[in-house]
Short mmCIF file of C-alpha atoms in Angstrom, two decimals:
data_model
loop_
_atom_site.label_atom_id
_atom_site.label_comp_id
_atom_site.label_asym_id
_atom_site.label_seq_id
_atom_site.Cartn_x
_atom_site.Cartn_y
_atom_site.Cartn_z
CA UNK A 44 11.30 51.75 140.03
CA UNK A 45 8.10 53.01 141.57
CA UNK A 46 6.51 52.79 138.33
CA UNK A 47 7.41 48.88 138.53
CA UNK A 48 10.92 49.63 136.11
CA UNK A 49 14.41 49.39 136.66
CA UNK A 50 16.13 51.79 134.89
CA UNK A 51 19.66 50.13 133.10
CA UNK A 52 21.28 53.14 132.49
CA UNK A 53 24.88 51.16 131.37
CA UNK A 54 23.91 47.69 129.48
CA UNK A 55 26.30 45.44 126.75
CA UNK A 56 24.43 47.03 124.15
CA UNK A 57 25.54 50.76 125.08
CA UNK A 58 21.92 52.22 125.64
CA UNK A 59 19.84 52.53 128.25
CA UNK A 60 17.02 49.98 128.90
CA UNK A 61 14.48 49.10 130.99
CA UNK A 62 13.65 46.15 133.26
CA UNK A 63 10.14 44.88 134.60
CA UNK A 64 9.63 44.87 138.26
CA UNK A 65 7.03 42.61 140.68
CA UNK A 66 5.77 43.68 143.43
CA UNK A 67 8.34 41.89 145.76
CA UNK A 68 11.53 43.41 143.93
CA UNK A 69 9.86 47.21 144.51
CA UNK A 70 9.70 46.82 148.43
CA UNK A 71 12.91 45.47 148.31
CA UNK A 72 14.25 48.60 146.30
CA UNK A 73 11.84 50.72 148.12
CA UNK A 74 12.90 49.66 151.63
CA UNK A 75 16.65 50.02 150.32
CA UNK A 76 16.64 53.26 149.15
CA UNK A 77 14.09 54.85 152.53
CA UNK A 78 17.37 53.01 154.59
CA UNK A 79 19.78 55.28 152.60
CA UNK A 80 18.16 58.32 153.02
CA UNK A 81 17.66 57.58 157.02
CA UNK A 82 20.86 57.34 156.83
CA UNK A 83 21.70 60.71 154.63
CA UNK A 84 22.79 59.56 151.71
CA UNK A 85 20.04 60.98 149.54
CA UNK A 86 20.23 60.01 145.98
CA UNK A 87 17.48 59.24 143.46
CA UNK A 88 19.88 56.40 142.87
CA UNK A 89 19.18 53.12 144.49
CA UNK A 90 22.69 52.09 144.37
CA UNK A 91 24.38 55.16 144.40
CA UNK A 92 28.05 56.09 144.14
CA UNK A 93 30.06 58.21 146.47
CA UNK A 94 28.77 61.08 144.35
CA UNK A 95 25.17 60.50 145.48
CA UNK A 96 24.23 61.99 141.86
CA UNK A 97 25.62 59.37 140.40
CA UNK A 98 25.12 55.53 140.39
CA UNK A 99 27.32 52.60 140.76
CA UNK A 100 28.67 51.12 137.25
CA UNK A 101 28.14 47.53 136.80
CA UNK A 102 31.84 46.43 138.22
CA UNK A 103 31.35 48.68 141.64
CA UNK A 104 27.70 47.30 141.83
CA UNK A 105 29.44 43.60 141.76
CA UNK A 106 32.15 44.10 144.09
CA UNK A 107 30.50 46.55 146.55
CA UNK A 108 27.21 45.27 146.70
CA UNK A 109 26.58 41.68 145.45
CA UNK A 110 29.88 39.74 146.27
CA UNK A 111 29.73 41.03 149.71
CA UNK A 112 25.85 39.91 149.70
CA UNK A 113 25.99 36.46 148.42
CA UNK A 114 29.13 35.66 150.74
CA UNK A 115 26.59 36.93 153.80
CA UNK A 116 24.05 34.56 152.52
CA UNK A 117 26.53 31.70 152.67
CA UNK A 118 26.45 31.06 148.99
CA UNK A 119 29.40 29.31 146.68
CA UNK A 120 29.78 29.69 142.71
CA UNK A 121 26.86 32.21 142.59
CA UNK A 122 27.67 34.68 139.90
CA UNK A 123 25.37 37.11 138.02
CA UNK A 124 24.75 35.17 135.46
CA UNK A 125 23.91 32.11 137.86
CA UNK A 126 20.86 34.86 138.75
CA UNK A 127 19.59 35.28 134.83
CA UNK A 128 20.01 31.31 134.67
CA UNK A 129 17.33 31.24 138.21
CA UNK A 130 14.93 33.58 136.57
CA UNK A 131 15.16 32.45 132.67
CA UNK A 132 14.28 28.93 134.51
CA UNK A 133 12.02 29.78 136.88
CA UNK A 134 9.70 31.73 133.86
CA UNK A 135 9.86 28.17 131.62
CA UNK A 136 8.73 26.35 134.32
CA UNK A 137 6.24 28.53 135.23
CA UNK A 138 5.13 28.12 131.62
CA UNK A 139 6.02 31.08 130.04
CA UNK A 140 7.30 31.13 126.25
CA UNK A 141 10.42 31.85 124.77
CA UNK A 142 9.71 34.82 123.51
CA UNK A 143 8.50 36.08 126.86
CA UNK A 144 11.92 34.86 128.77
CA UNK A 145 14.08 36.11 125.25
CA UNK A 146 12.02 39.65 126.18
CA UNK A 147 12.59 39.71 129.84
CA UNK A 148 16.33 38.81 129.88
CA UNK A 149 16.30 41.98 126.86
CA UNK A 150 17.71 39.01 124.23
CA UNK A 151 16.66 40.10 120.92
CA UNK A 152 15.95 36.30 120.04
CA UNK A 153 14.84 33.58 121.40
CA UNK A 154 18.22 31.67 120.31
CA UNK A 155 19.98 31.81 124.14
CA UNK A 156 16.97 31.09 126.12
CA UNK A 157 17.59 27.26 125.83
CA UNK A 158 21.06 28.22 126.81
CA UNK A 159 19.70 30.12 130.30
CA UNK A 160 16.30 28.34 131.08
CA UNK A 161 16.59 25.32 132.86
CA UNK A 162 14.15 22.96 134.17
CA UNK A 163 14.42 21.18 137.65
CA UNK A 164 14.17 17.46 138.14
CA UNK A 165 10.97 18.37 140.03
CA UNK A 166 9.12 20.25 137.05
CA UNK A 167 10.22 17.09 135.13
CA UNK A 168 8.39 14.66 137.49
CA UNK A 169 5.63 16.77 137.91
CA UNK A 170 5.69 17.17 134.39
CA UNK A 171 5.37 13.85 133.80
CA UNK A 172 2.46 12.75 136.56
CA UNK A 173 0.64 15.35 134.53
CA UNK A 174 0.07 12.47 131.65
CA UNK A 175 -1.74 10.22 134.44
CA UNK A 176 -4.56 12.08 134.47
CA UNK A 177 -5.05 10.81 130.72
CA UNK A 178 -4.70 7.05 132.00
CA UNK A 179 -7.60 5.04 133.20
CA UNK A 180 -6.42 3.89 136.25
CA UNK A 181 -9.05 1.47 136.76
CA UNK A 182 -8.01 -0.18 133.42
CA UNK A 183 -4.37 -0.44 134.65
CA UNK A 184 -5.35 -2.27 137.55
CA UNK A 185 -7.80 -4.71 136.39
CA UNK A 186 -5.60 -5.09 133.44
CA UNK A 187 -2.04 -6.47 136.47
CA UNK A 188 -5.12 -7.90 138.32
CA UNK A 189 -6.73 -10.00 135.35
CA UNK A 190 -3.29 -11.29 134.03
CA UNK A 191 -1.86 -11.49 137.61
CA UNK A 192 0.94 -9.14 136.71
CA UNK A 193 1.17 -7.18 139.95
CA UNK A 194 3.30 -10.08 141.79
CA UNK A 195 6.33 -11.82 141.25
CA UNK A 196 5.25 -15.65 140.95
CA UNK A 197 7.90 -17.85 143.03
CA UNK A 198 8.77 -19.61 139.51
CA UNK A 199 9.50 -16.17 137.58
CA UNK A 200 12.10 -15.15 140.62
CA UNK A 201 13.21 -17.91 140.52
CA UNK A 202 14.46 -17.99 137.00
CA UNK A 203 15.67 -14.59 137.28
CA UNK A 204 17.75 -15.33 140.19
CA UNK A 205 19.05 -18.07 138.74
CA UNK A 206 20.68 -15.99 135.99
#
């Protein structure tokens, strides 16, 4: 990982692959493994088995390391999948393509990225007061001030609350 990949030495597709690593997720491995070895457990694993040459397979790596770690955070229903959901949404709304989330999450199409990337009621709105900048505001409002369409008159509520 020091070279900013992750090593996937067991993956669905029966080969080994390689995942991309920021900055933030090499400390995090970094710090991890310099606690093992202060510890004794050398291993050029980060996750290593009892055999310290060897690393944990994917169902030891679930149930000794990341159940444990999401019940210590306090979390409910998070799986591993509800992590490649996170990230797959996180890249689309931070504008990145398909093809760059089908790449990342090593999907050999784009076809399952709608299926993983997910964007937040937040982007939306934020998405959407992106369009003001296109309206003349100063239009808008002489436009409610001009027709007097910025109040309710006391005849027009009161026809609607007649209703």
């Amino acid at each position: 990982f020091e070279q900013g990949l992750l090593t996937l030495p067991q993956t669905k597709a029966g080969n080994v692959q390689y995942a991309f690593l920021n900055e933030e997720a090499q400390t995090i491995l970094r710090t991890l493994q310099i606690t093992h070895m202060n510890q004794g457990r050398c291993s050029p694993w980060v996750f290593p088995s009892k055999n310290p040459a060897r690393h944990l397979d994917q169902r030891n790596f679930y149930a000794r390391v990341f159940v444990p770690a999401v019940k210590a955070a306090g979390l409910e229903g998070v799986t591993w999948h509800t992590l490649r959901h996170t990230f797959a949404s996180r890249l689309a709304m931070s504008g990145q393509t398909e093809g760059t989330i089908a790449a990342l999450l090593r999907h050999s199409t784009t076809a399952l990225v709608k299926r993983y990337a997910h964007l937040s009621p937040s982007h939306l709105k934020t998405a959407v007061e992106t369009v003001a900048k296109f309206v003349d505001r100063g239009a808008i409002s002489n436009w409610n001030r001009d027709k007097n369409r910025d109040t309710v008159t006391a005849e027009g509520r009161e026809r609607c609350v007649s209703r």
